[in-house]
Coordinates of C-alpha atoms in Angstrom, one line a residue:
M1 CA -6.4 6.5 -15.3
D2 CA -6.7 9.4 -17.5
I3 CA -8.2 11.7 -14.4
I4 CA -9.1 14.8 -16.5
N5 CA -11.1 12.6 -19.0
E6 CA -12.4 10.5 -16.2
L7 CA -13.8 13.6 -14.5
G8 CA -15.1 15.3 -17.6
D9 CA -17.3 18.4 -16.7
A10 CA -18.2 16.7 -13.1
T11 CA -17.8 19.0 -10.1
L12 CA -19.3 16.8 -7.4
Y13 CA -16.2 14.7 -6.8
T14 CA -13.1 14.4 -4.7
L15 CA -10.0 12.2 -5.3
H16 CA -8.5 12.7 -2.0
S17 CA -9.7 11.4 1.4
H18 CA -8.5 9.7 4.6
T19 CA -10.5 6.9 6.4
E20 CA -9.9 4.3 9.4
F21 CA -7.0 3.0 7.4
C22 CA -4.7 6.0 8.2
D23 CA -5.3 9.2 9.9
G24 CA -9.1 9.7 9.1
R25 CA -11.8 9.8 11.7
A26 CA -14.4 7.6 10.2
Q27 CA -15.0 4.4 8.5
M28 CA -14.8 4.3 4.5
E29 CA -18.6 3.3 4.4
A30 CA -19.4 6.5 6.3
F31 CA -17.7 8.5 3.6
A32 CA -19.3 6.6 0.8
R33 CA -22.7 7.1 2.2
E34 CA -22.1 10.8 2.4
A35 CA -20.9 10.8 -1.1
V36 CA -24.1 9.2 -2.2
K37 CA -26.1 11.8 -0.1
Q38 CA -24.5 14.8 -1.4
G39 CA -24.9 13.4 -4.9
F40 CA -21.2 13.0 -5.7
T41 CA -20.5 11.2 -9.0
R42 CA -17.0 10.3 -8.5
Y43 CA -15.1 9.6 -5.2
G44 CA -11.5 8.4 -4.4
F45 CA -10.0 7.0 -1.3
T46 CA -6.5 7.6 -0.5
P47 CA -5.1 6.4 2.5
H48 CA -1.5 7.6 3.4
S49 CA 0.9 4.8 2.0
P50 CA 2.8 2.5 4.2
V51 CA 6.3 3.8 5.0
P52 CA 9.3 1.9 6.3
I53 CA 9.6 4.4 9.2
V54 CA 7.2 4.6 12.5
S55 CA 4.3 6.7 11.6
P56 CA 1.0 6.5 13.3
C57 CA -0.8 8.4 10.4
N58 CA 0.3 5.9 7.7
M59 CA -1.4 2.6 7.0
T60 CA 0.4 -0.5 7.3
M61 CA 1.4 -3.0 4.4
A62 CA -0.7 -5.7 6.3
N63 CA -4.0 -3.6 5.8
V64 CA -3.4 -2.8 2.1
P65 CA -5.4 -5.8 0.8
V66 CA -8.0 -5.3 3.6
Y67 CA -8.4 -1.9 2.3
L68 CA -8.4 -2.9 -1.5
A69 CA -11.3 -5.3 -0.6
E70 CA -13.2 -2.7 1.2
V71 CA -13.0 -0.5 -2.0
E72 CA -14.5 -3.3 -4.0
R73 CA -17.1 -4.0 -1.4
I74 CA -18.1 -0.4 -1.5
K75 CA -18.2 -0.4 -5.3
G76 CA -20.5 -3.3 -5.2
E77 CA -22.8 -1.7 -2.5
Y78 CA -22.9 2.1 -3.9
G79 CA -21.4 1.9 -7.4
D80 CA -24.9 2.4 -8.9
R81 CA -25.0 5.8 -7.5
C82 CA -21.4 7.1 -7.4
R83 CA -18.1 5.7 -9.0
F84 CA -15.4 4.9 -6.4
Y85 CA -11.8 4.5 -6.7
A86 CA -9.1 2.7 -4.9
G87 CA -6.3 5.5 -4.6
M88 CA -3.3 6.1 -2.3
E89 CA -1.4 9.2 -1.2
V90 CA 2.0 7.9 -1.4
D91 CA 4.9 9.6 0.7
Y92 CA 8.2 10.2 -1.0
L93 CA 10.9 9.8 1.3
G94 CA 13.7 9.8 -1.0
E95 CA 15.3 7.5 -3.6
E96 CA 14.7 4.4 -1.5
W97 CA 10.8 5.0 -1.1
G98 CA 8.1 6.8 -3.1
P99 CA 5.5 6.7 -5.7
A100 CA 7.9 5.2 -8.4
D101 CA 8.4 2.1 -6.1
P102 CA 7.4 -1.1 -8.0
Y103 CA 5.3 -2.0 -4.9
F104 CA 2.7 0.8 -5.7
A105 CA 2.5 -0.3 -9.3
S106 CA 1.9 -3.9 -8.2
L107 CA -1.1 -3.0 -6.4
G108 CA -3.4 -2.2 -9.3
L109 CA -4.5 1.1 -7.8
D110 CA -6.8 3.4 -9.9
Y111 CA -4.1 6.3 -9.2
T112 CA -1.9 7.6 -6.6
I113 CA -1.2 11.1 -5.2
G114 CA 2.4 11.9 -4.9
S115 CA 3.2 14.0 -1.7
V116 CA 5.8 15.2 0.6
H117 CA 5.2 15.0 4.4
F118 CA 8.6 14.0 5.8
I119 CA 12.0 15.4 5.0
P120 CA 15.3 14.4 6.4
S121 CA 16.7 16.3 9.2
Q122 CA 20.4 17.7 9.1
G123 CA 21.3 14.4 10.7
G124 CA 19.4 12.1 8.3
E125 CA 16.5 11.2 10.4
L126 CA 13.1 11.5 8.4
I127 CA 10.7 14.0 10.3
D128 CA 7.2 15.0 9.8
I129 CA 6.7 18.5 8.8
D130 CA 2.9 18.2 8.3
G131 CA 0.1 18.3 10.8
R132 CA -0.3 20.7 13.7
F133 CA 1.9 23.7 14.1
E134 CA 2.5 22.9 17.6
R135 CA 4.4 19.5 16.6
F136 CA 5.8 21.3 13.8
A137 CA 7.5 24.0 16.1
R138 CA 8.6 21.1 18.5
N139 CA 10.3 19.5 15.5
M140 CA 11.9 22.7 14.6
R141 CA 13.5 22.9 17.7
E142 CA 14.4 19.3 18.6
H143 CA 15.4 18.2 14.9
F144 CA 16.0 21.0 12.8
S145 CA 18.1 23.3 15.1
D146 CA 15.4 26.2 14.3
D147 CA 16.7 26.5 10.7
I148 CA 13.7 27.4 8.5
H149 CA 15.8 28.0 5.5
Y150 CA 17.0 24.6 5.7
V151 CA 13.5 22.9 6.3
V152 CA 11.9 24.9 3.4
E153 CA 14.8 24.2 1.0
T154 CA 14.8 20.4 1.7
F155 CA 10.9 20.4 1.4
Y156 CA 11.2 21.8 -2.2
S157 CA 14.3 19.8 -3.0
Q158 CA 12.4 16.5 -2.0
S159 CA 9.4 17.5 -4.0
E160 CA 11.6 18.2 -7.0
K161 CA 13.0 14.9 -6.9
M162 CA 9.6 13.2 -6.4
L163 CA 8.6 14.9 -9.6
D164 CA 11.7 13.6 -11.5
A165 CA 11.1 10.3 -10.3
G166 CA 7.2 10.1 -11.2
G167 CA 5.1 7.1 -10.7
F168 CA 1.9 9.2 -9.5
E169 CA -1.0 10.7 -11.4
I170 CA -2.0 13.8 -9.0
L171 CA 0.7 16.2 -7.3
G172 CA -0.6 16.4 -3.8
H173 CA -0.6 20.1 -1.9
F174 CA 3.0 21.0 -3.5
D175 CA 3.3 24.1 -1.3
K176 CA 2.0 22.5 2.1
I177 CA 5.2 23.7 4.0
A178 CA 3.9 27.2 3.6
Q179 CA 1.3 26.8 6.2
N180 CA 3.4 25.9 9.1
G181 CA 6.6 27.5 7.6
S182 CA 4.6 30.9 7.6
L183 CA 3.3 30.4 11.2
Y184 CA 6.7 29.8 12.3
H185 CA 8.3 32.6 10.2
P186 CA 5.9 35.2 9.2
G187 CA 6.1 36.8 5.9
L188 CA 8.1 33.7 4.5
E189 CA 6.1 33.5 1.1
D190 CA 7.1 37.2 0.4
E191 CA 10.8 36.7 0.9
E192 CA 12.9 36.3 -2.4
W193 CA 14.6 33.2 -1.4
Y194 CA 11.2 31.5 -0.9
K195 CA 9.9 33.0 -4.2
R196 CA 12.8 31.5 -6.0
L197 CA 12.4 28.0 -4.6
I198 CA 8.5 28.0 -5.5
N199 CA 9.1 29.5 -9.0
N200 CA 11.6 27.0 -9.8
Y201 CA 9.4 24.1 -8.6
I202 CA 6.3 25.5 -10.5
E203 CA 8.5 25.6 -13.6
K204 CA 9.2 21.9 -13.2
I205 CA 5.6 21.3 -12.6
V206 CA 4.5 23.1 -15.8
A207 CA 7.0 21.0 -17.7
S208 CA 6.0 17.7 -16.4
G209 CA 2.4 17.6 -17.3
V210 CA 1.1 16.2 -14.1
V211 CA -2.2 16.8 -12.7
V212 CA -2.2 19.2 -9.9
E213 CA -4.7 19.2 -7.1
I214 CA -6.2 22.4 -5.5
N215 CA -6.5 21.1 -1.7
T216 CA -9.3 22.7 0.3
K217 CA -8.9 21.2 3.5
A218 CA -7.1 23.9 5.5
Y219 CA -9.5 26.7 4.0
A220 CA -12.2 26.9 6.7
E221 CA -9.7 26.8 9.6
H222 CA -6.7 28.7 8.2
G223 CA -7.8 30.5 5.3
R224 CA -5.4 28.5 3.0
I225 CA -5.7 26.4 -0.3
F226 CA -2.8 24.5 -1.6
P227 CA -1.3 25.7 -4.0
A228 CA -1.9 29.2 -2.6
A229 CA -4.4 31.4 -4.6
R230 CA -1.6 33.5 -5.7
Y231 CA -0.3 30.6 -8.0
I232 CA -3.3 29.6 -9.7
E233 CA -3.7 32.0 -12.5
R234 CA 0.0 31.2 -13.5
L235 CA -0.8 27.6 -13.4
K236 CA -4.0 28.0 -15.5
T237 CA -2.2 30.0 -18.0
A238 CA 0.6 27.6 -18.3
G239 CA -2.3 24.9 -19.2
V240 CA -1.6 22.8 -16.1
P241 CA -4.4 20.2 -15.5
M242 CA -6.1 20.8 -12.0
I243 CA -8.7 19.3 -10.2
V244 CA -10.2 20.2 -6.7
N245 CA -9.8 17.8 -3.8
S246 CA -11.2 18.3 -0.3
D247 CA -8.7 16.0 1.4
A248 CA -11.4 15.2 4.0
H249 CA -10.7 13.2 7.2
V250 CA -14.3 13.4 8.3
P251 CA -17.5 12.5 6.1
A252 CA -19.1 15.9 6.7
L253 CA -16.2 17.8 5.1
I254 CA -16.1 15.9 1.8
N255 CA -17.2 19.2 -0.1
A256 CA -15.6 21.7 2.2
S257 CA -14.6 25.0 0.5
R258 CA -14.5 23.4 -3.1
D259 CA -17.0 25.9 -4.4
Y260 CA -14.0 28.7 -3.5
A261 CA -11.4 26.7 -5.4
F262 CA -13.8 26.3 -8.4
G263 CA -14.2 30.0 -8.5
L264 CA -10.4 30.6 -8.7
L265 CA -10.5 28.3 -11.5
G266 CA -13.1 30.2 -13.5

């Protein structure tokens, strides 16, 4: 799907949302009803993809056909008022699993979001670095020897490898590590070693031509968007195509803080 052309001049849309099939907190139909109620013209469902590790936040392979059938049902019931899409947020775990895996191409999805939520520890175990800070801090202690340099460097290394491998249309919250990382290590984003990492990654993003989402999920609670506001003008000037996604996990938040992000886009 050519996402930019598909959206056109529309602003009442989101192409990133989570429901009962992963870690969302309501059923797909509740989101569809809310999208119609709020006058959305485009709405994409993107459950966290199946992964070959234990993760309570990811959908199972067994539920994939159930999910796809539910999207079709919703299209039939509400499609005259809003266009709905079957997407998926695919976790990049390494060369053995990510958006470029043929499995995801076989599903006939409308689009995929490529994201990094897990990174390998120094011992090779894949550990979630997303979610609540309390869990992040515990994982830092128990799995990463409290080495914030290792965690951040590995996050961006994995992100670059995912970008090189391709297989997705939208790049998800590409500096998400900054939220928990800055709580753990205040001032992180202003340190030279961090700036080098993200500047190198942004250069690769610009060269790739991938669509970048501005993710507003954390703005109300943490005052953050992803990517951080400080990078938006640079991306705009470089001509990077960008869309605004709410990453909603509850129906009431499908449009949360999106006006702020559109303001940054001008």
